[in-house]
Amino acid sequence: MDKIQDSLLPCKSFFLLTAGLEYNSEETEVQNVIFIHGFMSSSSLWKETVFPNLSEDVQQKYKLFAVDLLGFGRSPKPRDCFYTLKDHLEMIEKSVILPFQLKSFHLVAHSMGCIIALALAAKYSKSVKSITLIAPPYISSSEVDPSSEALRRLATRKVWPPLLFGSAFMSWYEHLGRCICFLVCRNHKTWEWILKLLTRRRDLHFGIMDLTRHTHHSAWHTMHNVICGGARFMDKYMETLMGAGVKICVIQGARDQVVPLECSYNMKMRNPEVELEILPNAGHTTVFLDRKMDFCRNLERLWESTGNIQDK
């Protein structure tokens, strides 16, 4: 049996993590899956949780692509970029869809990545086979000011949990946030060395590493231009995907303290065709971190159920 290939490709715009088996395209029909991480995260999220736990059958038939979004993880962090939704979409196109000539693909996204996934899917509605959204920060476009409403709901001024505090701090206190990022993110290798020394661990948890691998410029603009700015287009994207008959599954933990549960409920209410699963005793990330095997089996069933859709 062949082994999974796992490589980090330094693309022009991204660092792209790919996994899959060597295959003979004449004998095996290989499907593609693009994974998009959330705010202050990276492709490590998928590498550490999903990739190792997929079944052998899936490893033979699927090619997996996990990107580091522009400004996060190991991707470049240009200072002259405003990290708009369009910027992120163009980078995924240039680094994944076009160079690998993807004619069809599945999408899996977490948190902020769900907005980018919906925008990408709406643009390639004839190519998308399925979309799995985990804790999507959905704000209806029917709100009087959806961008301001997104900022109010998703960047609540709270000190706990840490991810929510970080989002609020970055969003509301720009100058203080820049100072913190300058000290922490710019010198992330030093802090990582100190943490390893204090904890006596050779490798730190990928979540800790991801928190320092961005800049305030990339985080602040992505927060305002993707999470808040993208709220205006969510219903438009959903309308396009519903019209194209794309299968959309939404998963969220009942104890999610970052994205309000009403976001998923409102998406289901406005789009009854969406499959919604609320998991008890699960939070924003533990919804799949604490149930890796179950999460992967659910993904596989979804992909298999759309397998009769031929590549275009």
Tab-separated table of C-alpha atoms in Angstrom:
chain	number	residue	atom	x	y	z
A	1	MET	CA	0.000	0.000	0.000
A	2	ASP	CA	1.299	3.421	-0.955
A	3	LYS	CA	1.891	6.038	1.677
A	4	ILE	CA	0.314	9.441	1.919
A	5	GLN	CA	2.385	12.229	0.476
A	6	ASP	CA	2.500	15.227	2.758
A	7	SER	CA	4.310	18.298	1.470
A	8	LEU	CA	4.484	22.024	2.082
A	9	LEU	CA	4.543	23.918	-1.176
A	10	PRO	CA	5.796	27.533	-1.200
A	11	CYS	CA	3.385	28.967	-3.786
A	12	LYS	CA	3.590	32.576	-4.950
A	13	SER	CA	0.806	33.621	-2.603
A	14	PHE	CA	0.442	30.861	-0.054
A	15	PHE	CA	2.028	28.054	1.751
A	16	LEU	CA	-0.076	25.131	0.604
A	17	LEU	CA	-0.237	21.841	2.462
A	18	THR	CA	-1.248	18.935	0.251
A	19	ALA	CA	-1.876	15.307	1.046
A	20	GLY	CA	-2.909	12.395	-1.113
A	21	LEU	CA	-1.715	9.191	-2.678
A	22	GLU	CA	0.234	8.655	-5.828
A	23	TYR	CA	-2.377	7.475	-8.296
A	24	ASN	CA	-2.887	6.506	-11.903
A	25	SER	CA	-5.473	8.951	-13.228
A	26	GLU	CA	-6.585	6.390	-15.818
A	27	GLU	CA	-7.485	3.871	-13.134
A	28	THR	CA	-8.637	6.030	-10.219
A	29	GLU	CA	-11.057	8.937	-10.219
A	30	VAL	CA	-9.570	11.314	-7.668
A	31	GLN	CA	-11.717	13.971	-5.996
A	32	ASN	CA	-10.409	17.220	-4.529
A	33	VAL	CA	-11.057	18.850	-1.162
A	34	ILE	CA	-10.031	22.389	-0.200
A	35	PHE	CA	-9.741	23.153	3.531
A	36	ILE	CA	-9.933	26.776	4.722
A	37	HIS	CA	-8.988	27.707	8.298
A	38	GLY	CA	-10.423	30.466	10.471
A	39	PHE	CA	-9.186	33.626	12.151
A	40	MET	CA	-5.701	33.455	13.748
A	41	SER	CA	-5.256	29.889	12.546
A	42	SER	CA	-3.473	28.054	9.734
A	43	SER	CA	-3.398	24.890	7.643
A	44	SER	CA	-1.999	23.102	10.719
A	45	LEU	CA	-5.566	22.931	11.995
A	46	TRP	CA	-6.414	20.400	9.292
A	47	LYS	CA	-3.037	18.695	9.190
A	48	GLU	CA	-3.269	17.819	12.888
A	49	THR	CA	-6.963	16.900	13.065
A	50	VAL	CA	-8.357	15.694	9.749
A	51	PHE	CA	-5.527	14.435	7.551
A	52	PRO	CA	-4.263	11.700	9.944
A	53	ASN	CA	-7.770	10.396	10.691
A	54	LEU	CA	-9.247	9.919	7.237
A	55	SER	CA	-9.873	6.347	6.170
A	56	GLU	CA	-7.547	4.473	3.866
A	57	ASP	CA	-10.187	4.454	1.140
A	58	VAL	CA	-10.435	8.237	1.211
A	59	GLN	CA	-6.666	8.567	1.144
A	60	GLN	CA	-6.684	6.630	-2.104
A	61	LYS	CA	-9.429	8.588	-3.836
A	62	TYR	CA	-9.038	12.172	-2.611
A	63	LYS	CA	-6.500	14.934	-3.024
A	64	LEU	CA	-6.506	17.290	-0.025
A	65	PHE	CA	-5.476	20.944	-0.117
A	66	ALA	CA	-5.092	22.983	3.084
A	67	VAL	CA	-4.021	26.591	2.583
A	68	ASP	CA	-2.512	29.180	4.863
A	69	LEU	CA	-4.647	32.217	4.082
A	70	LEU	CA	-2.812	35.343	3.028
A	71	GLY	CA	-1.414	37.041	6.131
A	72	PHE	CA	-1.668	33.964	8.357
A	73	GLY	CA	0.454	30.920	9.133
A	74	ARG	CA	3.488	30.714	6.863
A	75	SER	CA	1.965	32.726	4.022
A	76	PRO	CA	3.352	36.130	3.009
A	77	LYS	CA	2.044	39.155	4.901
A	78	PRO	CA	2.288	42.121	2.490
A	79	ARG	CA	1.994	45.547	4.093
A	80	ASP	CA	0.342	47.117	1.050
A	81	CYS	CA	-2.584	44.676	1.080
A	82	PHE	CA	-5.967	45.382	2.693
A	83	TYR	CA	-6.814	41.664	2.975
A	84	THR	CA	-10.237	41.995	1.407
A	85	LEU	CA	-12.468	39.068	0.591
A	86	LYS	CA	-11.436	39.501	-3.040
A	87	ASP	CA	-7.748	39.322	-2.080
A	88	HIS	CA	-8.225	36.029	-0.271
A	89	LEU	CA	-10.283	34.560	-3.129
A	90	GLU	CA	-7.727	35.537	-5.752
A	91	MET	CA	-4.931	33.946	-3.759
A	92	ILE	CA	-6.802	30.653	-3.457
A	93	GLU	CA	-7.476	30.702	-7.179
A	94	LYS	CA	-3.858	31.463	-8.088
A	95	SER	CA	-2.377	28.986	-5.619
A	96	VAL	CA	-4.817	26.082	-5.746
A	97	ILE	CA	-7.577	26.062	-8.341
A	98	LEU	CA	-5.651	27.285	-11.393
A	99	PRO	CA	-2.220	25.628	-10.957
A	100	PHE	CA	-3.752	22.260	-10.016
A	101	GLN	CA	-6.490	22.629	-12.658
A	102	LEU	CA	-9.297	21.675	-10.295
A	103	LYS	CA	-12.460	21.007	-12.286
A	104	SER	CA	-14.485	20.083	-9.227
A	105	PHE	CA	-13.935	20.104	-5.474
A	106	HIS	CA	-15.443	19.872	-2.001
A	107	LEU	CA	-14.980	22.651	0.554
A	108	VAL	CA	-14.444	22.374	4.316
A	109	ALA	CA	-14.134	25.581	6.336
A	110	HIS	CA	-14.043	26.736	9.940
A	111	SER	CA	-15.287	30.006	11.453
A	112	MET	CA	-14.095	32.993	9.390
A	113	GLY	CA	-13.031	30.579	6.671
A	114	CYS	CA	-16.717	29.806	6.084
A	115	ILE	CA	-17.245	33.286	4.611
A	116	ILE	CA	-14.336	32.803	2.207
A	117	ALA	CA	-15.586	29.298	1.361
A	118	LEU	CA	-19.083	30.559	0.511
A	119	ALA	CA	-17.674	33.341	-1.661
A	120	LEU	CA	-15.412	30.858	-3.454
A	121	ALA	CA	-18.242	28.364	-3.874
A	122	ALA	CA	-20.608	31.002	-5.252
A	123	LYS	CA	-18.010	31.942	-7.849
A	124	TYR	CA	-17.472	28.283	-8.789
A	125	SER	CA	-21.004	27.063	-8.131
A	126	LYS	CA	-20.868	24.615	-11.054
A	127	SER	CA	-17.679	23.039	-9.729
A	128	VAL	CA	-18.466	22.662	-6.021
A	129	LYS	CA	-19.740	19.264	-4.942
A	130	SER	CA	-20.349	19.952	-1.249
A	131	ILE	CA	-19.599	22.482	1.462
A	132	THR	CA	-19.034	21.745	5.151
A	133	LEU	CA	-19.214	24.847	7.333
A	134	ILE	CA	-18.071	24.625	10.951
A	135	ALA	CA	-19.323	27.443	13.186
A	136	PRO	CA	-20.084	29.866	10.333
A	137	PRO	CA	-20.300	33.548	11.430
A	138	TYR	CA	-23.456	34.101	9.390
A	139	ILE	CA	-25.129	37.505	9.569
A	140	SER	CA	-28.113	38.007	7.292
A	141	SER	CA	-27.815	40.714	4.657
A	142	SER	CA	-31.310	41.804	5.650
A	143	GLU	CA	-29.907	43.454	8.778
A	144	VAL	CA	-30.009	47.261	8.679
A	145	ASP	CA	-26.204	47.384	8.782
A	146	PRO	CA	-24.890	43.811	8.486
A	147	SER	CA	-21.223	44.854	8.799
A	148	SER	CA	-21.774	46.708	12.072
A	149	GLU	CA	-23.992	43.888	13.326
A	150	ALA	CA	-21.246	41.359	12.563
A	151	LEU	CA	-18.721	43.429	14.508
A	152	ARG	CA	-21.115	43.737	17.453
A	153	ARG	CA	-21.920	40.021	17.629
A	154	LEU	CA	-18.570	38.506	16.703
A	155	ALA	CA	-16.158	40.907	18.394
A	156	THR	CA	-17.955	41.328	21.695
A	157	ARG	CA	-15.835	43.131	24.260
A	158	LYS	CA	-15.170	40.189	26.535
A	159	VAL	CA	-12.014	38.846	28.155
A	160	TRP	CA	-13.026	35.199	27.828
A	161	PRO	CA	-12.614	32.955	25.891
A	162	PRO	CA	-9.126	33.982	24.685
A	163	LEU	CA	-9.999	33.814	20.980
A	164	LEU	CA	-12.971	36.133	21.468
A	165	PHE	CA	-10.865	38.493	23.582
A	166	GLY	CA	-8.221	38.535	20.849
A	167	SER	CA	-10.804	39.323	18.167
A	168	ALA	CA	-12.335	42.118	20.242
A	169	PHE	CA	-8.959	43.577	21.180
A	170	MET	CA	-7.809	43.570	17.552
A	171	SER	CA	-11.067	45.080	16.316
A	172	TRP	CA	-11.773	47.822	18.829
A	173	TYR	CA	-8.319	48.888	20.021
A	174	GLU	CA	-6.260	49.185	16.854
A	175	HIS	CA	-3.237	51.060	18.208
A	176	LEU	CA	-2.898	48.891	21.308
A	177	GLY	CA	-3.306	45.828	19.113
A	178	ARG	CA	-0.479	46.991	16.873
A	179	CYS	CA	1.813	47.327	19.893
A	180	ILE	CA	0.985	43.826	21.135
A	181	CYS	CA	1.461	42.321	17.688
A	182	PHE	CA	4.773	44.111	17.279
A	183	LEU	CA	6.045	42.561	20.512
A	184	VAL	CA	4.527	39.104	20.121
A	185	CYS	CA	4.115	38.326	16.433
A	186	ARG	CA	7.239	40.004	15.097
A	187	ASN	CA	9.322	38.098	17.658
A	188	HIS	CA	7.312	34.881	17.561
A	189	LYS	CA	10.386	32.650	17.276
A	190	THR	CA	11.782	34.078	20.512
A	191	TRP	CA	8.498	33.558	22.368
A	192	GLU	CA	8.202	30.028	21.006
A	193	TRP	CA	11.718	29.276	22.276
A	194	ILE	CA	10.835	30.664	25.729
A	195	LEU	CA	7.615	28.628	25.887
A	196	LYS	CA	9.433	25.449	24.910
A	197	LEU	CA	12.007	26.150	27.613
A	198	LEU	CA	9.354	26.779	30.276
A	199	THR	CA	7.170	23.823	29.353
A	200	ARG	CA	10.128	21.536	28.601
A	201	ARG	CA	8.398	20.481	25.421
A	202	ARG	CA	10.096	19.983	22.109
A	203	ASP	CA	6.971	20.834	20.123
A	204	LEU	CA	4.279	23.330	21.090
A	205	HIS	CA	0.593	22.846	20.301
A	206	PHE	CA	-0.146	24.055	16.781
A	207	GLY	CA	-2.836	26.394	18.121
A	208	ILE	CA	-0.266	28.306	20.195
A	209	MET	CA	2.065	28.553	17.216
A	210	ASP	CA	-0.702	29.908	14.982
A	211	LEU	CA	-1.585	32.724	17.397
A	212	THR	CA	1.738	34.433	16.747
A	213	ARG	CA	2.049	33.877	13.002
A	214	HIS	CA	0.200	36.871	11.663
A	215	THR	CA	0.555	40.637	11.825
A	216	HIS	CA	-1.821	43.208	13.223
A	217	HIS	CA	-2.209	44.589	9.713
A	218	SER	CA	-3.305	41.237	8.305
A	219	ALA	CA	-5.520	40.367	11.275
A	220	TRP	CA	-7.192	43.785	11.641
A	221	HIS	CA	-8.001	44.193	7.953
A	222	THR	CA	-9.134	40.578	7.575
A	223	MET	CA	-11.433	40.979	10.572
A	224	HIS	CA	-13.058	44.116	9.197
A	225	ASN	CA	-12.990	43.352	5.471
A	226	VAL	CA	-13.828	39.647	5.526
A	227	ILE	CA	-15.836	38.908	8.674
A	228	CYS	CA	-17.628	42.260	8.845
A	229	GLY	CA	-17.500	43.305	5.199
A	230	GLY	CA	-18.456	39.832	3.964
A	231	ALA	CA	-21.704	39.883	5.957
A	232	ARG	CA	-23.289	42.020	3.246
A	233	PHE	CA	-22.916	39.239	0.681
A	234	MET	CA	-23.753	36.107	2.675
A	235	ASP	CA	-27.368	35.822	1.543
A	236	LYS	CA	-26.363	36.466	-2.058
A	237	TYR	CA	-23.835	33.639	-1.906
A	238	MET	CA	-26.355	31.295	-0.322
A	239	GLU	CA	-28.965	32.137	-2.938
A	240	THR	CA	-26.507	31.287	-5.712
A	241	LEU	CA	-25.547	27.975	-4.093
A	242	MET	CA	-29.118	26.960	-3.333
A	243	GLY	CA	-30.018	27.668	-6.948
A	244	ALA	CA	-27.136	25.483	-8.100
A	245	GLY	CA	-28.237	22.649	-5.827
A	246	VAL	CA	-24.973	22.527	-3.860
A	247	LYS	CA	-25.184	20.429	-0.705
A	248	ILE	CA	-24.327	22.485	2.391
A	249	CYS	CA	-23.814	21.030	5.862
A	250	VAL	CA	-23.416	23.234	8.940
A	251	ILE	CA	-21.891	21.941	12.183
A	252	GLN	CA	-21.571	23.887	15.419
A	253	GLY	CA	-20.997	23.139	19.077
A	254	ALA	CA	-23.773	23.983	21.522
A	255	ARG	CA	-21.194	25.614	23.812
A	256	ASP	CA	-19.581	27.782	21.172
A	257	GLN	CA	-18.578	31.025	22.911
A	258	VAL	CA	-17.069	32.680	19.837
A	259	VAL	CA	-19.772	32.437	17.179
A	260	PRO	CA	-23.350	32.727	18.515
A	261	LEU	CA	-25.548	29.673	17.883
A	262	GLU	CA	-28.143	31.974	16.344
A	263	CYS	CA	-25.846	32.341	13.334
A	264	SER	CA	-26.312	28.685	12.376
A	265	TYR	CA	-30.000	28.691	13.291
A	266	ASN	CA	-30.607	31.779	11.168
A	267	MET	CA	-28.796	30.231	8.213
A	268	LYS	CA	-30.988	27.135	8.480
A	269	MET	CA	-34.141	29.189	8.906
A	270	ARG	CA	-33.425	31.282	5.828
A	271	ASN	CA	-32.203	28.282	3.786
A	272	PRO	CA	-34.199	25.163	4.806
A	273	GLU	CA	-32.173	22.947	2.439
A	274	VAL	CA	-29.096	23.397	4.636
A	275	GLU	CA	-28.318	20.409	6.873
A	276	LEU	CA	-27.676	21.611	10.427
A	277	GLU	CA	-26.103	19.620	13.255
A	278	ILE	CA	-25.691	21.128	16.722
A	279	LEU	CA	-23.381	19.044	18.891
A	280	PRO	CA	-23.903	19.107	22.676
A	281	ASN	CA	-20.946	19.731	24.996
A	282	ALA	CA	-18.818	21.037	22.119
A	283	GLY	CA	-17.223	24.447	21.694
A	284	HIS	CA	-15.857	26.541	18.850
A	285	THR	CA	-12.910	24.254	18.092
A	286	THR	CA	-13.617	21.208	20.253
A	287	VAL	CA	-16.513	20.505	17.899
A	288	PHE	CA	-13.913	18.606	15.864
A	289	LEU	CA	-10.730	18.660	17.988
A	290	ASP	CA	-12.340	16.388	20.604
A	291	ARG	CA	-14.097	14.142	18.090
A	292	LYS	CA	-11.667	13.782	15.223
A	293	MET	CA	-12.732	10.302	14.115
A	294	ASP	CA	-16.463	11.055	14.145
A	295	PHE	CA	-15.883	14.326	12.332
A	296	CYS	CA	-13.841	12.612	9.616
A	297	ARG	CA	-16.402	9.846	9.153
A	298	ASN	CA	-19.141	12.480	8.715
A	299	LEU	CA	-17.037	14.260	6.110
A	300	GLU	CA	-16.471	11.008	4.253
A	301	ARG	CA	-20.184	10.184	4.200
A	302	LEU	CA	-20.971	13.624	2.815
A	303	TRP	CA	-18.327	13.363	0.096
A	304	GLU	CA	-19.477	9.859	-0.798
A	305	SER	CA	-23.115	10.989	-1.064
A	306	THR	CA	-22.126	13.487	-3.751
A	307	GLY	CA	-19.810	11.084	-5.542
A	308	ASN	CA	-22.331	10.491	-8.296
A	309	ILE	CA	-21.787	14.063	-9.492
A	310	GLN	CA	-19.360	13.819	-12.365
A	311	ASP	CA	-16.347	16.099	-12.627
A	312	LYS	CA	-16.981	18.987	-14.968
